[in-house]
Coordinates of C-alpha atoms in Angstrom, one line a residue:
X770 CA 0.0 0.0 0.0
X771 CA 2.9 2.3 0.7
X772 CA 4.2 2.0 -2.9
X773 CA 0.6 2.4 -4.3
X774 CA 1.4 5.6 -6.3
X775 CA 4.6 4.1 -7.8
X776 CA 2.8 0.9 -8.8
X777 CA -0.2 2.8 -10.2
X778 CA 2.0 5.0 -12.3
X779 CA 4.0 2.1 -13.6
X780 CA 0.9 0.0 -14.5
X781 CA -0.8 2.9 -16.2
X782 CA 2.3 3.4 -18.3
X783 CA 2.5 -0.3 -19.2
X784 CA -1.2 -0.4 -20.1
X785 CA -0.9 2.8 -22.2
X786 CA 2.1 1.4 -24.1
X787 CA 0.4 -1.9 -24.7
X788 CA -2.7 0.0 -26.0
X789 CA -0.5 2.0 -28.4
X790 CA 1.2 -1.1 -29.8
X791 CA -2.2 -2.8 -30.1
X792 CA -3.5 0.3 -32.0
X793 CA -0.4 0.3 -34.2
X794 CA -0.9 -3.3 -35.2
X795 CA -4.6 -2.5 -35.8
X796 CA -3.6 0.4 -38.2
X797 CA -1.2 -1.9 -40.0
X798 CA -3.9 -4.4 -40.4
X799 CA -6.2 -1.7 -41.9
X800 CA -3.2 -0.6 -44.1
X801 CA -3.0 2.9 -42.6
X802 CA 0.8 2.6 -42.6
X803 CA 1.6 6.3 -42.1
X804 CA -0.7 6.5 -39.1
X805 CA 0.8 3.2 -37.8
X806 CA 4.3 4.6 -38.0
X807 CA 3.2 7.7 -36.0
X808 CA 1.5 5.6 -33.3
X809 CA 4.4 3.1 -33.2
X810 CA 6.9 6.0 -32.7
X811 CA 4.8 7.5 -30.0
X812 CA 4.6 4.0 -28.4
X813 CA 8.4 3.7 -28.5
X814 CA 8.8 7.1 -26.9
X815 CA 6.4 6.1 -24.1
X816 CA 8.3 2.9 -23.7
X817 CA 11.6 4.7 -23.4
X818 CA 10.0 7.2 -20.9
X819 CA 8.8 4.3 -18.8
X820 CA 12.2 2.7 -18.9
X821 CA 14.0 5.9 -17.6
X822 CA 11.2 6.4 -15.1
X823 CA 11.7 2.9 -13.6
X824 CA 15.5 3.2 -13.9
X825 CA 15.6 6.5 -12.0
X826 CA 13.5 5.0 -9.2
X827 CA 15.7 1.9 -8.9
X828 CA 18.8 4.0 -9.1
X829 CA 17.6 6.1 -6.1
X830 CA 16.9 2.9 -4.2
X831 CA 20.4 1.6 -5.1
X832 CA 22.2 4.8 -4.1
X833 CA 20.3 5.0 -0.8
X834 CA 21.0 1.3 0.1
X835 CA 24.6 1.7 -1.0
X836 CA 25.0 4.7 1.3
X837 CA 23.6 2.7 4.2
X838 CA 25.9 -0.2 3.5
X839 CA 28.9 2.1 3.4
X840 CA 27.9 4.0 6.5
X841 CA 27.7 7.2 4.4
X842 CA 24.9 9.4 5.7
X843 CA 26.2 12.7 4.2
X844 CA 23.7 12.8 1.4
X845 CA 20.5 14.7 2.0
X846 CA 17.2 13.0 1.1
X847 CA 15.3 15.1 -1.5
X848 CA 12.1 16.5 -0.1
X849 CA 9.9 14.9 -2.8
X850 CA 11.3 11.5 -1.7
X851 CA 10.5 11.9 2.0
X852 CA 6.9 10.8 1.4
X853 CA 4.8 8.7 -0.7
X854 CA 6.8 6.0 -2.6
X855 CA 10.0 6.4 -0.5
X856 CA 8.5 7.2 2.9
X857 CA 9.6 3.8 4.4
X858 CA 13.0 4.1 2.8
X859 CA 13.4 7.6 4.2
X860 CA 12.3 6.4 7.7
X861 CA 14.9 3.6 7.5
X862 CA 17.6 5.9 6.3
X863 CA 17.0 8.5 9.1
X864 CA 16.8 5.7 11.8
X865 CA 20.1 4.2 10.7
X866 CA 21.7 7.7 10.3
X867 CA 20.7 8.5 13.9
X868 CA 22.1 5.3 15.2
X869 CA 25.3 5.8 13.2
X870 CA 25.7 9.3 14.7
X871 CA 25.1 8.0 18.2
X872 CA 27.6 5.2 17.7
X873 CA 30.2 7.6 16.3
X874 CA 29.7 9.9 19.3
X875 CA 30.1 6.9 21.7
X876 CA 33.3 5.9 19.9
X877 CA 34.7 9.4 20.2
X878 CA 33.9 9.4 23.9
X879 CA 35.5 6.0 24.4
X880 CA 38.6 7.1 22.5
X881 CA 38.8 10.3 24.5
X882 CA 38.6 8.3 27.8
X883 CA 41.3 5.9 26.6
X884 CA 43.5 8.8 25.6
X885 CA 43.1 10.5 29.0
X886 CA 43.9 7.5 31.3
X887 CA 47.4 7.0 32.7
X888 CA 47.5 3.3 31.6
X889 CA 49.1 2.4 28.3
X890 CA 46.5 0.6 26.2
X891 CA 46.4 -1.1 22.8
X892 CA 43.4 -2.9 21.3
X893 CA 44.0 -5.4 18.5
X894 CA 41.4 -6.6 16.0
X895 CA 41.7 -10.0 14.4
X896 CA 41.7 -9.9 10.6
X897 CA 41.8 -13.4 9.0
X898 CA 44.8 -14.9 10.9
X899 CA 46.6 -11.6 11.5
X900 CA 46.1 -8.9 14.1
X901 CA 45.7 -5.2 13.2
X902 CA 45.8 -2.4 15.7
X903 CA 42.3 -1.2 16.3
X904 CA 43.2 1.5 18.8
X905 CA 46.4 2.7 20.5
X906 CA 45.9 5.4 23.2
X907 CA 48.1 8.5 23.6
X908 CA 49.7 7.1 26.8
X909 CA 51.0 4.0 25.0
X910 CA 52.4 6.0 22.2
X911 CA 54.0 8.6 24.5
X912 CA 55.4 6.1 27.0
X913 CA 57.0 3.8 24.6
X914 CA 57.8 6.4 21.9
X915 CA 55.8 4.5 19.3
X916 CA 53.9 6.1 16.4
X917 CA 50.3 5.0 16.0
X918 CA 51.0 2.1 13.6
X919 CA 48.2 0.1 12.0
X920 CA 49.5 -3.4 12.2
X921 CA 50.9 -5.8 14.8
X922 CA 54.0 -6.6 12.7
X923 CA 54.9 -2.9 12.7
X924 CA 54.6 -2.7 16.5
X925 CA 57.0 -5.7 16.8
X926 CA 59.7 -3.5 15.2
X927 CA 59.4 -1.0 18.1
X928 CA 58.7 -3.3 21.1
X929 CA 60.0 -6.8 20.3
X930 CA 60.2 -7.9 23.9
X931 CA 56.6 -7.1 24.6
X932 CA 55.3 -8.7 21.4
X933 CA 57.4 -11.8 22.0
X934 CA 55.9 -12.2 25.5
X935 CA 52.4 -12.0 24.1
X936 CA 53.1 -14.2 21.1
X937 CA 54.7 -16.8 23.3
X938 CA 51.4 -17.1 25.2
X939 CA 49.6 -17.3 21.8
X940 CA 47.5 -14.1 22.5
X941 CA 45.9 -15.7 25.6
X942 CA 44.8 -13.9 28.7
X943 CA 47.7 -13.2 31.1
X944 CA 48.8 -11.0 34.0
X945 CA 52.6 -10.7 34.6
X946 CA 55.6 -8.4 34.9
X947 CA 57.5 -7.8 31.7
X948 CA 60.8 -5.9 31.1
X949 CA 60.7 -3.5 28.1
X950 CA 63.6 -1.5 26.7
X951 CA 62.5 1.9 25.4
X952 CA 64.9 3.2 22.7
X953 CA 68.4 3.4 24.3
X954 CA 67.2 3.5 27.9
X955 CA 67.6 0.8 30.5
X956 CA 65.1 -2.0 30.9
X957 CA 62.0 -0.9 32.7
X958 CA 59.5 -3.3 34.4
X959 CA 55.8 -3.0 33.6
X960 CA 52.7 -4.8 34.8
X961 CA 51.2 -6.5 31.7
X962 CA 47.5 -7.4 31.6
X963 CA 45.8 -8.8 28.6
X964 CA 42.3 -10.1 27.8
X965 CA 40.5 -11.5 24.8
X966 CA 36.9 -10.8 23.8
X967 CA 34.6 -11.5 20.9
X968 CA 31.7 -9.4 19.6
X969 CA 29.6 -10.8 16.8
X970 CA 32.1 -11.8 14.1
X971 CA 35.0 -9.6 15.4
X972 CA 37.6 -10.8 17.9
X973 CA 39.6 -8.3 20.0
X974 CA 42.7 -8.5 22.1
X975 CA 43.2 -5.8 24.8
X976 CA 46.7 -5.0 26.2
X977 CA 47.2 -2.9 29.3
X978 CA 50.6 -1.8 30.6
X979 CA 51.4 0.1 33.8
X980 CA 54.9 1.1 35.1
X981 CA 55.5 -0.6 38.4
X982 CA 57.5 2.4 39.6
X983 CA 54.6 4.7 38.7
X984 CA 52.1 2.4 40.5
X985 CA 54.3 2.5 43.6
X986 CA 54.7 6.3 43.4
X987 CA 50.9 6.7 43.0
X988 CA 50.2 4.6 46.0
X989 CA 52.8 6.4 48.1
X990 CA 51.5 9.7 47.0
X991 CA 47.9 8.7 47.9
X992 CA 49.1 7.4 51.3
X993 CA 51.0 10.6 52.0
X994 CA 48.0 12.8 51.1
X995 CA 45.7 10.8 53.3
X996 CA 48.3 10.8 56.2
X997 CA 48.8 14.6 55.9
X998 CA 45.0 15.2 55.9
X999 CA 44.7 13.3 59.2
X1000 CA 47.8 14.9 60.7
X1001 CA 46.6 18.4 59.7
X1002 CA 43.1 17.7 61.1
X1003 CA 44.7 16.6 64.5
X1004 CA 47.0 19.5 64.6
X1005 CA 44.3 22.1 63.8
X1006 CA 42.0 20.6 66.4
X1007 CA 44.6 21.6 69.1
X1008 CA 46.3 24.6 67.5
X1009 CA 43.1 26.5 66.8
X1010 CA 41.8 26.6 70.4
X1011 CA 45.3 27.2 71.7
X1012 CA 45.7 30.3 69.5
X1013 CA 42.2 31.6 70.3
X1014 CA 42.8 31.2 74.1
X1015 CA 46.2 32.8 73.9
X1016 CA 44.8 35.8 72.2
X1017 CA 42.1 36.0 74.8
X1018 CA 44.7 35.8 77.6
X1019 CA 46.7 38.6 75.9
X1020 CA 43.6 40.8 75.9
X1021 CA 42.9 40.1 79.6
X1022 CA 46.5 40.8 80.8
X1023 CA 46.5 44.1 78.8
X1024 CA 43.8 45.5 81.0
X1025 CA 44.8 48.0 83.6
X1026 CA 42.9 46.2 86.4
X1027 CA 42.1 42.5 86.7
X1028 CA 38.9 41.4 88.3
X1029 CA 38.1 38.0 89.9
X1030 CA 36.2 36.8 86.8
X1031 CA 39.3 37.6 84.8
X1032 CA 41.4 35.3 87.0
X1033 CA 38.8 32.5 86.5
X1034 CA 39.1 33.0 82.7
X1035 CA 42.9 32.9 82.9
X1036 CA 42.8 29.6 84.9
X1037 CA 40.2 28.1 82.5
X1038 CA 42.2 29.1 79.4
X1039 CA 45.5 27.9 80.8
X1040 CA 43.9 24.6 81.8
X1041 CA 42.5 24.1 78.3
X1042 CA 45.8 25.0 76.7
X1043 CA 47.5 22.4 78.9
X1044 CA 44.9 19.8 77.9
X1045 CA 45.3 20.4 74.2
X1046 CA 49.1 20.5 74.6
X1047 CA 48.9 17.1 76.3
X1048 CA 46.8 15.8 73.4
X1049 CA 49.4 17.1 70.9
X1050 CA 52.2 15.4 73.0
X1051 CA 50.3 12.1 72.9
X1052 CA 49.7 12.5 69.2
X1053 CA 53.5 13.0 68.6
X1054 CA 54.3 10.1 70.9
X1055 CA 51.9 7.9 68.9
X1056 CA 53.7 8.9 65.7
X1057 CA 57.0 8.2 67.3
X1058 CA 55.8 4.7 68.1
X1059 CA 54.9 4.1 64.5
X1060 CA 58.1 5.6 63.1
X1061 CA 60.4 3.9 65.6
X1062 CA 59.0 0.4 65.9
X1063 CA 61.7 -1.8 67.5
X1064 CA 63.0 -4.8 65.7
X1065 CA 61.2 -7.9 66.9
X1066 CA 63.1 -10.1 69.4
X1067 CA 61.9 -13.5 68.3
X1068 CA 61.7 -16.6 70.4
X1069 CA 59.8 -19.9 70.1
X1070 CA 56.4 -19.3 71.6
X1071 CA 53.6 -21.8 72.1
X1072 CA 50.3 -20.8 70.5
X1073 CA 48.1 -21.8 73.4
X1074 CA 50.3 -20.0 75.9
X1075 CA 50.2 -16.8 73.7
X1076 CA 46.4 -16.8 73.6
X1077 CA 46.1 -17.8 77.3
X1078 CA 48.0 -14.7 78.3
X1079 CA 46.0 -12.4 76.0
X1080 CA 42.7 -13.8 77.1
X1081 CA 43.7 -13.5 80.8
X1082 CA 43.9 -9.7 80.2
X1083 CA 40.7 -9.5 78.0
X1084 CA 38.3 -11.9 79.7
X1085 CA 37.1 -9.5 82.4
X1086 CA 36.1 -7.0 79.7
X1087 CA 34.5 -9.7 77.5
X1088 CA 32.4 -10.8 80.5
X1089 CA 31.4 -7.3 81.4
X1090 CA 30.3 -6.6 77.8
X1091 CA 28.5 -10.0 77.7
X1092 CA 30.4 -11.2 74.7
X1093 CA 30.3 -14.9 73.9
X1094 CA 33.9 -16.1 73.2
X1095 CA 34.2 -19.0 70.8
X1096 CA 37.8 -20.1 71.0
X1097 CA 38.7 -22.8 68.5
X1098 CA 42.5 -22.4 69.1
X1099 CA 43.9 -25.6 70.5
X1100 CA 47.4 -26.0 69.1
X1101 CA 50.5 -27.3 70.8
X1102 CA 52.6 -25.8 68.0
X1103 CA 55.2 -23.2 68.7
X1104 CA 56.1 -20.3 66.3
X1105 CA 59.1 -17.9 66.2
X1106 CA 57.7 -14.5 67.3
X1107 CA 58.3 -11.5 69.5
X1108 CA 55.8 -12.5 72.2
X1109 CA 55.2 -9.1 73.6
X1110 CA 54.6 -7.5 70.2
X1111 CA 52.3 -10.3 69.1
X1112 CA 50.3 -9.9 72.3
X1113 CA 49.9 -6.3 71.5
X1114 CA 48.5 -7.1 68.1
X1115 CA 46.0 -9.7 69.4
X1116 CA 44.8 -7.5 72.3
X1117 CA 44.4 -4.6 69.9
X1118 CA 42.3 -6.7 67.4
X1119 CA 40.1 -8.1 70.2
X1120 CA 39.6 -4.6 71.6
X1121 CA 38.5 -3.5 68.1
X1122 CA 36.0 -6.4 68.0
X1123 CA 34.6 -5.3 71.4
X1124 CA 34.0 -1.8 70.1
X1125 CA 32.4 -3.3 66.9
X1126 CA 30.0 -5.4 69.0
X1127 CA 28.6 -2.4 70.9
X1128 CA 24.8 -2.1 70.4
X1129 CA 24.4 -5.7 69.2
X1130 CA 22.1 -8.1 71.0
X1131 CA 24.0 -11.3 70.3
X1132 CA 27.7 -10.6 70.7
X1133 CA 30.1 -13.2 69.5
X1134 CA 33.9 -13.2 69.2
X1135 CA 35.6 -16.1 67.3
X1136 CA 39.2 -17.1 67.6
X1137 CA 40.7 -19.8 65.2
X1138 CA 43.9 -20.8 63.6
X1139 CA 45.2 -23.1 60.9
X1140 CA 48.4 -24.0 58.9
X1141 CA 48.5 -24.0 55.1
X1142 CA 51.6 -24.1 52.7
X1143 CA 54.0 -23.7 55.6
X1144 CA 52.2 -20.6 56.7
X1145 CA 50.4 -20.1 60.1
X1146 CA 47.1 -18.2 60.1
X1147 CA 45.3 -16.6 63.1
X1148 CA 41.7 -15.4 62.5
X1149 CA 40.0 -13.0 64.9
X1150 CA 36.3 -12.5 63.9
X1151 CA 33.2 -10.9 65.3
X1152 CA 29.5 -10.5 64.3
X1153 CA 29.6 -6.8 64.9
X1154 CA 28.6 -3.9 62.7
X1155 CA 31.5 -4.5 60.2
X1156 CA 33.5 -2.0 58.2
X1157 CA 31.7 0.6 56.1
X1158 CA 32.7 0.3 52.4
X1159 CA 33.6 4.0 52.2
X1160 CA 36.3 3.6 54.9
X1161 CA 37.7 0.1 54.0
X1162 CA 40.7 1.6 52.2
X1163 CA 41.5 3.9 55.2
X1164 CA 41.5 1.5 58.2
X1165 CA 45.2 0.9 58.2
X1166 CA 46.1 4.6 57.8
X1167 CA 47.9 6.1 60.7
X1168 CA 45.6 8.2 63.0
X1169 CA 42.4 7.3 61.2
X1170 CA 39.7 6.2 63.6
X1171 CA 36.0 6.1 64.0
X1172 CA 36.1 6.0 67.8
X1173 CA 35.8 9.1 69.9
X1174 CA 38.4 7.8 72.3
X1175 CA 40.7 6.2 69.7
X1176 CA 44.2 7.3 68.7
X1177 CA 44.0 5.7 65.3
X1178 CA 47.3 3.9 65.5
X1179 CA 46.2 0.4 66.7
X1180 CA 45.6 -1.2 63.3
X1181 CA 48.6 0.6 61.7
X1182 CA 50.9 -0.5 64.5
X1183 CA 49.5 -4.0 64.4
X1184 CA 50.1 -4.2 60.6
X1185 CA 53.6 -2.8 61.0
X1186 CA 54.4 -5.5 63.7
X1187 CA 53.1 -8.3 61.6
X1188 CA 55.0 -7.1 58.5
X1189 CA 58.2 -6.8 60.7
X1190 CA 57.7 -10.5 61.4
X1191 CA 57.7 -11.2 57.7
X1192 CA 53.9 -11.8 57.5
X1193 CA 50.9 -9.7 56.7
X1194 CA 47.6 -8.5 58.3
X1195 CA 44.4 -8.4 56.2
X1196 CA 40.7 -8.4 56.7
X1197 CA 37.6 -10.1 55.2
X1198 CA 34.1 -8.9 55.6
X1199 CA 30.7 -10.3 54.7
X1200 CA 27.1 -10.0 55.9
X1201 CA 27.6 -12.0 59.0
X1202 CA 31.2 -11.6 60.2
X1203 CA 34.2 -9.4 59.9
X1204 CA 37.5 -11.2 60.2
X1205 CA 41.1 -10.0 60.7
X1206 CA 43.6 -12.5 59.4
X1207 CA 47.2 -12.7 60.7
X1208 CA 49.6 -14.6 58.4
X1209 CA 53.0 -15.6 59.7
X1210 CA 55.6 -17.3 57.5

């Protein structure tokens, strides 16, 4: 029905041409040869007109479909073809043009994002049995001093060690360290991550490279920024009132005559200054403890004896807080540790659990241990309120605390002690329990 006008015009022309030829043959039959030639000529002209009419319509269809196939939407649709016979074709053309523009915009955004990240990235696209470079971001080109080449074989000329590492694994997914020589510089180590993905009939291979040194520097910088924020916060909490009180004292003593209320203000101000000074002194002392952690003096210590001593200290608090202790540690094994330092870690972790259990109806503290791959693990868990996701990356930072009476060095000090023993301290959290895991090698 949508092509009704085109079909009508075509069939009318066909019918008219057939009638002219029929009339021509009739004139020949009646021997009106001159009239038959005129009618026959007119019929031929009409036939030619019909041919060019149909051809023009088909050519427009072909041109439009070819533009769509070649993703060329630069041609404007003639106004007369936006309706009637070509209405559906125009709707298809406009819909595909809109999708193409949207896809192009997305590709530009993705490319802009890739070009602005600090990680070197290359995306390969498989073509037959070869790989061509689909996209190379600016970081990769700048970092390795490589022009934006179009084929894998050209990239091999610039970075043979990287390409060899990937080809050796047959373009499979991997994550490893790789040493790369950039021009005449020394070998540099990078973290290499690759992945392979397939979309429809296309296969892609993604290569990501990060300088280990840069990763370390970035982490160190983030740690220092977070540390300085916390230190600045602590210092300003004490220095601001000290300064304000000092100015107030100066104004009081500048008076010609001091009254009894002035003496009370002086006493109160001096008392507050002393308190804030003590807080600053404690803060500096805490920092000194972190910065000057003594080397562990290790000796063989029995696990049961270690926890018996710790629980002897903590049991009265656990009972007063009505916390159920589930102690699954029953090991006659001895480990090489600094007993005093390790007690400090365990007591601190149990204290944190006690704080996390405040406000809970059913309070449970779990202690367990196990050995795996010549490593000894101690797990201290509780069913408390857990660790909020927004602070999970801050809990080991010095002076970071969510407790009003906390100094914010307990977990940091514990982590430093475990690392000084050659192990590590980590945590695991789920809906039911939060666990701190001590690993000793």
